[in-house]
């Protein structure tokens, strides 16, 4: 949209309601949608609009809200008593300049598209009011939009104050509106609470605007999903599914194959290259970047991970805060813990745990191993059952394995320890001192055979 609004935009987010129906100790707006508080999504949308200022009206569990969203860079306003939406907005007005346009959002309505709100701000213009409305098959519970014979909005009536004829109106008030600050301030000052709920209704300002001859426009969202709030956990779950479907569709539009878009969850920000394939029950959290041709098998969880082109993550693999290079293979059943880096062509197989480990290009840790606090060079083979003993009960120590080394199966590397380039460690060794480059180092009891030894046998049993 090319329209440049003449007034600075201030977003006021109403978030003081208790949310009784959540039956929760957690304030409603802190309940997570896609892993982040509902309110954080609304703040993101306000940011996306380029709002000059964002004021959040909080009340119930206020400290938890401001603490958890301390980095949000918004103005916090407390509404000590919840006396209605008009009263809530009134609390925010002292922080809002007269020349601003005020856009009102709800902290528990997280799926409104920025483009819808831009249209709302544009419809309000410099001096008018705009309401976001929707036609619902079942409008019960919502305020209804009253219109004159010529179609112009004349006011809003709340469900509890409505006549039977008004209750039959299908067009509802979503609660989101835009109005010039100076006018809003004057209208709010005149609000009364003589209504069925004894509350100061923000919705009453509409009739005041109409009485003053101020234009009241209305805008509808592209989809009804955009106006849905989370009043109970069923609604929250429904919002989660809508959010996830949107994310899945966005990724498919960008060229990602999802074997089942309904069994795929994003809780963060995902960027994917071309021809990425994601199997069922994959969860992507935090910041995830997937290169071209990456394939993720079923039941994988990736949190804050970068995966290079052509890498394959086999089923049931968990990767956290790691960088996986190009053409790597991980899993099935691998666990990559934070601060691990895999260079090109590295392989980590089943039942292998890596922590703070750099695995060089083409190196392999294929079966049943724990490798922590370790630097592994290129083309190293770490045998099955190898363990780095990186912790002495007090401190962590590093293991260093040079290029081309071969670590025999069931080896314990007691850190701090270094295995030189092209060194070979015999299977079953406990390595407590550095192993020199290019040599075979082995530390295990020599095998002996006791000739003629007899097994004890139970009485009455024949000797075989
Ligand atoms: C309000 C609207 C109604 C609309 C509906 C949409 C009014 C009077 N009515 O209804 O027309 O159809 O939203 O969902 O505005 N809040 C506060 N402080 C308060 C009261 C509410 O911060 O004192 C916040 C709540 O946290 C919530 C939002 O305002 O985010 C709406 O509150 P809610 O009680 O759900 O509004 P309703 O009265 O149901
Ligand atoms: Mg409500």
PDB file of N, CA and C and ligand atoms in Angstrom, residues 14-17 79 82-85 88 106-108 142-143 158 173-174 201 203, ligand 1:
ATOM      1  N   UNK A  14      -4.668  -3.878  24.495  1.00  0.00           N
ATOM      2  CA  UNK A  14      -5.395  -4.134  25.743  1.00  0.00           C
ATOM      3  C   UNK A  14      -5.117  -5.573  26.174  1.00  0.00           C
ATOM      4  N   UNK A  15      -4.539  -5.700  27.364  1.00  0.00           N
ATOM      5  CA  UNK A  15      -4.095  -7.035  27.798  1.00  0.00           C
ATOM      6  C   UNK A  15      -4.255  -7.224  29.296  1.00  0.00           C
ATOM      7  N   UNK A  16      -5.250  -6.530  29.879  1.00  0.00           N
ATOM      8  CA  UNK A  16      -5.375  -6.579  31.338  1.00  0.00           C
ATOM      9  C   UNK A  16      -6.355  -7.639  31.821  1.00  0.00           C
ATOM     10  N   UNK A  17      -7.122  -8.199  30.890  1.00  0.00           N
ATOM     11  CA  UNK A  17      -8.143  -9.175  31.292  1.00  0.00           C
ATOM     12  C   UNK A  17      -7.516 -10.391  31.957  1.00  0.00           C
ATOM     13  N   UNK A  79      -3.489  -1.254  34.501  1.00  0.00           N
ATOM     14  CA  UNK A  79      -4.901  -1.033  34.804  1.00  0.00           C
ATOM     15  C   UNK A  79      -5.182  -1.881  36.042  1.00  0.00           C
ATOM     16  N   UNK A  82     -10.076  -4.001  36.455  1.00  0.00           N
ATOM     17  CA  UNK A  82     -10.576  -4.155  35.091  1.00  0.00           C
ATOM     18  C   UNK A  82     -12.021  -3.648  34.989  1.00  0.00           C
ATOM     19  N   UNK A  83     -12.122  -2.376  34.634  1.00  0.00           N
ATOM     20  CA  UNK A  83     -13.445  -1.736  34.608  1.00  0.00           C
ATOM     21  C   UNK A  83     -14.009  -1.616  33.206  1.00  0.00           C
ATOM     22  N   UNK A  84     -13.393  -2.328  32.258  1.00  0.00           N
ATOM     23  CA  UNK A  84     -13.929  -2.314  30.890  1.00  0.00           C
ATOM     24  C   UNK A  84     -12.895  -1.855  29.882  1.00  0.00           C
ATOM     25  N   UNK A  85     -13.190  -2.111  28.601  1.00  0.00           N
ATOM     26  CA  UNK A  85     -12.225  -1.808  27.536  1.00  0.00           C
ATOM     27  C   UNK A  85     -11.975  -0.295  27.387  1.00  0.00           C
ATOM     28  N   UNK A  88      -9.712   0.674  30.131  1.00  0.00           N
ATOM     29  CA  UNK A  88      -8.372   0.170  29.834  1.00  0.00           C
ATOM     30  C   UNK A  88      -7.639   1.126  28.889  1.00  0.00           C
ATOM     31  N   UNK A 106      -5.971  -6.258  20.737  1.00  0.00           N
ATOM     32  CA  UNK A 106      -6.156  -7.047  21.955  1.00  0.00           C
ATOM     33  C   UNK A 106      -4.969  -7.998  22.128  1.00  0.00           C
ATOM     34  N   UNK A 107      -4.481  -8.103  23.349  1.00  0.00           N
ATOM     35  CA  UNK A 107      -3.337  -8.970  23.628  1.00  0.00           C
ATOM     36  C   UNK A 107      -3.609 -10.452  23.461  1.00  0.00           C
ATOM     37  N   UNK A 108      -4.870 -10.829  23.359  1.00  0.00           N
ATOM     38  CA  UNK A 108      -5.206 -12.251  23.226  1.00  0.00           C
ATOM     39  C   UNK A 108      -5.758 -12.582  21.844  1.00  0.00           C
ATOM     40  N   UNK A 142     -20.449 -11.455  20.878  1.00  0.00           N
ATOM     41  CA  UNK A 142     -19.789 -10.250  20.378  1.00  0.00           C
ATOM     42  C   UNK A 142     -20.709  -9.034  20.407  1.00  0.00           C
ATOM     43  N   UNK A 143     -20.095  -7.866  20.374  1.00  0.00           N
ATOM     44  CA  UNK A 143     -20.849  -6.638  20.155  1.00  0.00           C
ATOM     45  C   UNK A 143     -21.302  -6.602  18.694  1.00  0.00           C
ATOM     46  N   UNK A 158     -23.489  -4.034  22.771  1.00  0.00           N
ATOM     47  CA  UNK A 158     -22.942  -5.261  23.343  1.00  0.00           C
ATOM     48  C   UNK A 158     -24.024  -6.328  23.428  1.00  0.00           C
ATOM     49  N   UNK A 173     -18.381  -6.651  16.108  1.00  0.00           N
ATOM     50  CA  UNK A 173     -17.225  -5.814  16.403  1.00  0.00           C
ATOM     51  C   UNK A 173     -16.074  -6.712  16.822  1.00  0.00           C
ATOM     52  N   UNK A 174     -14.957  -6.616  16.127  1.00  0.00           N
ATOM     53  CA  UNK A 174     -13.795  -7.436  16.512  1.00  0.00           C
ATOM     54  C   UNK A 174     -13.086  -6.802  17.699  1.00  0.00           C
ATOM     55  N   UNK A 201     -17.454   1.006  28.377  1.00  0.00           N
ATOM     56  CA  UNK A 201     -17.320   0.350  27.073  1.00  0.00           C
ATOM     57  C   UNK A 201     -16.573   1.247  26.093  1.00  0.00           C
ATOM     58  N   UNK A 203     -16.597   0.680  23.096  1.00  0.00           N
ATOM     59  CA  UNK A 203     -17.492   0.679  21.928  1.00  0.00           C
ATOM     60  C   UNK A 203     -18.453   1.877  21.904  1.00  0.00           C
TER      61      UNK A 203
HETATM   62  C1  LIG B   1     -15.237  -6.653  23.565  1.00  0.00           C
HETATM   63  C2  LIG B   1     -16.109  -5.628  22.863  1.00  0.00           C
HETATM   64  C3  LIG B   1     -17.073  -6.317  21.922  1.00  0.00           C
HETATM   65  C4  LIG B   1     -16.313  -7.189  20.947  1.00  0.00           C
HETATM   66  C5  LIG B   1     -15.416  -8.151  21.672  1.00  0.00           C
HETATM   67  C6  LIG B   1     -14.526  -8.865  20.708  1.00  0.00           C
HETATM   68  C7  LIG B   1     -16.352  -3.790  24.425  1.00  0.00           C
HETATM   69  C8  LIG B   1     -17.226  -3.139  25.425  1.00  0.00           C
HETATM   70  N1  LIG B   1     -16.824  -4.868  23.846  1.00  0.00           N
HETATM   71  O1  LIG B   1     -16.074  -7.511  24.297  1.00  0.00           O
HETATM   72  O2  LIG B   1     -17.851  -5.367  21.225  1.00  0.00           O
HETATM   73  O3  LIG B   1     -17.240  -7.886  20.132  1.00  0.00           O
HETATM   74  O4  LIG B   1     -14.560  -7.435  22.588  1.00  0.00           O
HETATM   75  O5  LIG B   1     -13.848  -9.875  21.383  1.00  0.00           O
HETATM   76  O6  LIG B   1     -15.267  -3.306  24.140  1.00  0.00           O
HETATM   77  N2  LIG B   1      -9.541  -5.711  28.672  1.00  0.00           N
HETATM   78  C9  LIG B   1      -8.742  -4.953  29.489  1.00  0.00           C
HETATM   79  N3  LIG B   1      -9.286  -4.328  30.568  1.00  0.00           N
HETATM   80  C10 LIG B   1     -10.605  -4.407  30.865  1.00  0.00           C
HETATM   81  C11 LIG B   1     -11.414  -5.190  30.019  1.00  0.00           C
HETATM   82  C12 LIG B   1     -10.861  -5.817  28.938  1.00  0.00           C
HETATM   83  O7  LIG B   1      -7.527  -4.840  29.267  1.00  0.00           O
HETATM   84  O8  LIG B   1     -11.020  -3.794  31.842  1.00  0.00           O
HETATM   85  C13 LIG B   1      -8.927  -6.363  27.505  1.00  0.00           C
HETATM   86  C14 LIG B   1      -8.975  -7.874  27.619  1.00  0.00           C
HETATM   87  O9  LIG B   1      -7.764  -8.356  28.175  1.00  0.00           O
HETATM   88  C15 LIG B   1      -9.116  -8.310  26.168  1.00  0.00           C
HETATM   89  C16 LIG B   1      -9.857  -7.162  25.531  1.00  0.00           C
HETATM   90  O10 LIG B   1      -9.695  -6.056  26.373  1.00  0.00           O
HETATM   91  O11 LIG B   1      -7.865  -8.449  25.535  1.00  0.00           O
HETATM   92  C17 LIG B   1     -11.316  -7.467  25.343  1.00  0.00           C
HETATM   93  O12 LIG B   1     -11.876  -7.781  26.580  1.00  0.00           O
HETATM   94  P1  LIG B   1     -13.116  -8.741  26.711  1.00  0.00           P
HETATM   95  O13 LIG B   1     -13.550  -8.764  28.122  1.00  0.00           O
HETATM   96  O14 LIG B   1     -12.842 -10.009  26.043  1.00  0.00           O
HETATM   97  O15 LIG B   1     -14.182  -7.923  25.842  1.00  0.00           O
HETATM   98  P2  LIG B   1     -15.711  -8.135  25.742  1.00  0.00           P
HETATM   99  O16 LIG B   1     -16.357  -7.293  26.775  1.00  0.00           O
HETATM  100  O17 LIG B   1     -16.002  -9.559  25.702  1.00  0.00           O
END
